[in-house]
Short mmCIF file of C-alpha atoms in Angstrom, two decimals:
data_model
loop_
_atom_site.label_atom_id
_atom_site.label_comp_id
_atom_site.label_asym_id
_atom_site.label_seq_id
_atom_site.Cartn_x
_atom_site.Cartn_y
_atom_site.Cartn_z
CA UNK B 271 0.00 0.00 0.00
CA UNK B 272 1.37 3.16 -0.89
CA UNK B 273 1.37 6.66 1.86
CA UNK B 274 -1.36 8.06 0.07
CA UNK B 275 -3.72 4.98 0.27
CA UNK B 276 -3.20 4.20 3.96
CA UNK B 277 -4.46 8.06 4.52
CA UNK B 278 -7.63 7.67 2.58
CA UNK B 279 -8.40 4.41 4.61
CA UNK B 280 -7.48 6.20 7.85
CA UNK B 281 -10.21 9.12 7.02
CA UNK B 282 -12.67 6.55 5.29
CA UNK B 283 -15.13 5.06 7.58
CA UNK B 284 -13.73 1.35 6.69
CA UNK B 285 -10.57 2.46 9.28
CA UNK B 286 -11.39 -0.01 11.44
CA UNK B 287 -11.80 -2.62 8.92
CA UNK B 288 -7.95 -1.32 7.84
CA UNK B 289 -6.61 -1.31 11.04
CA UNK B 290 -7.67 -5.34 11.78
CA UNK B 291 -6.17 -6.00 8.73
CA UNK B 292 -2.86 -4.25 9.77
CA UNK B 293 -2.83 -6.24 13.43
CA UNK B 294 -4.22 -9.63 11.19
CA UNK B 295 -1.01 -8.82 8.96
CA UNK B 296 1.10 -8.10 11.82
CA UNK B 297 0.39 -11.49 13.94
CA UNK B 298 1.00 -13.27 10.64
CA UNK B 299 4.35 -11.71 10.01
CA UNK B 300 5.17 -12.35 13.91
CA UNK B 301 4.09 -15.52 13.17
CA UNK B 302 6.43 -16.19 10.05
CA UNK B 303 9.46 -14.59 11.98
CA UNK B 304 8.33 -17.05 14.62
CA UNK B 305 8.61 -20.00 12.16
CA UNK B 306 11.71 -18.51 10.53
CA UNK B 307 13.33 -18.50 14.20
CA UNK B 308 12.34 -21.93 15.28
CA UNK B 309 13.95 -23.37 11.33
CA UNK B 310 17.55 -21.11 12.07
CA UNK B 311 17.45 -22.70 15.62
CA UNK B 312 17.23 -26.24 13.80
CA UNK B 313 19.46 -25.82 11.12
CA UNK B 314 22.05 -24.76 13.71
CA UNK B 315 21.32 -27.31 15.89
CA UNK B 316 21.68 -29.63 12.98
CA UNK B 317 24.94 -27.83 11.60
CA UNK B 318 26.76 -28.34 15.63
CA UNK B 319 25.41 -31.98 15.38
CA UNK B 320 27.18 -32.48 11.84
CA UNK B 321 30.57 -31.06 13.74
CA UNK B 322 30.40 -33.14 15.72
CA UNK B 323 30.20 -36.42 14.03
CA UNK B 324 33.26 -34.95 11.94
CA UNK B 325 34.94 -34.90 14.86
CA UNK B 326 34.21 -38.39 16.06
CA UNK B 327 34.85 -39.49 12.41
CA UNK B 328 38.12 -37.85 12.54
CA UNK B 329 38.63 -39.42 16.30
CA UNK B 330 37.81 -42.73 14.53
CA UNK B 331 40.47 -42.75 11.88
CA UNK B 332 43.27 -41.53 14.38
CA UNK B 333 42.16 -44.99 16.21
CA UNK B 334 41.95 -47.09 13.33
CA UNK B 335 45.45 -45.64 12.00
CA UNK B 336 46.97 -46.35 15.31
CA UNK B 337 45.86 -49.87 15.70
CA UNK B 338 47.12 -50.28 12.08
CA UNK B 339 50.34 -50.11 13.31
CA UNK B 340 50.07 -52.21 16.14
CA UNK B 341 48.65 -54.53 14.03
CA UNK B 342 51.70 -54.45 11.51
CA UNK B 343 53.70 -54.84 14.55
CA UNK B 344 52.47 -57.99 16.13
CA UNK B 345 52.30 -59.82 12.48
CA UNK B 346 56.03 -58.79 12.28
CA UNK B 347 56.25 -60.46 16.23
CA UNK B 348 54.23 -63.80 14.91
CA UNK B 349 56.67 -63.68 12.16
CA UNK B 350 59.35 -63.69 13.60
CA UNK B 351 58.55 -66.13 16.42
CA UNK B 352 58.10 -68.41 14.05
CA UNK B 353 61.12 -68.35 12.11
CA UNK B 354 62.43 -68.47 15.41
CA UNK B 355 60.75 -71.43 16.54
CA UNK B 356 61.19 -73.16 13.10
CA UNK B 357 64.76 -72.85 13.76
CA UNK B 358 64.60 -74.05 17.03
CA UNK B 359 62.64 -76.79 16.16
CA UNK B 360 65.62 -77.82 13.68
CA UNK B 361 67.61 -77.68 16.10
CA UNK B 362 66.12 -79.78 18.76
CA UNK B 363 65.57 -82.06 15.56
CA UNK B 364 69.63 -82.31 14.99
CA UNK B 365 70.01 -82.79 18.82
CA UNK B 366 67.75 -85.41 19.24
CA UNK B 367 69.69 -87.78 16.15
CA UNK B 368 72.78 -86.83 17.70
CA UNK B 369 71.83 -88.25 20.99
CA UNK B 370 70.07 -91.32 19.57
CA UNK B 371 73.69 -92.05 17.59
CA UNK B 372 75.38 -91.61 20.31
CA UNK B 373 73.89 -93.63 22.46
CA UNK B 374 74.28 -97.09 20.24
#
């Protein structure tokens, strides 16, 4: 509504028809900042929620990285231990003919 228009409704007799118009408009626009407020509230909520899981994600793969190592490292350790105990088996092998031959 332009200036000029809200003055002739002012001065008409339909003024108070105008004016419950203006407070219907006004609890409708209080209504849609209302609404507007409540979705900014969510999406923020939503948006600290979203951080968060980053975070954890990001938590995650420092854990999985780490055990990834340890991992590596006790293969290496089973590895070894048995090369180890294949040798030593070899070993006990050898010393076991030598002290059957020996004893006849």
């Amino acid at each position: 509504m332009t200036k000029q228009e809200v003055e002739e409704m002012l001065e008409s007799e339909n003024s108070v028809v105008f004016t419950e118009d203006m407070v219907i408009e006004t609890a409708e626009d209080k209504q849609s900042l209302a609404d507007i407020e409540a979705r900014h509230s969510d999406i923020m909520k939503l948006e600290k929620d979203v951080r968060e899981l980053h975070d954890i994600f990001i938590d995650m793969a420092e854990l999985v990285g780490t055990q990834d190592e340890m991992f590596n490292q006790i293969e290496y350790n089973v590895v070894q231990t048995e090369d180890f105990m294949g040798g030593a088996n070899d070993r006990i092998g050898g010393t076991v003919l030598i002290t059957c031959a020996s004893r006849w």
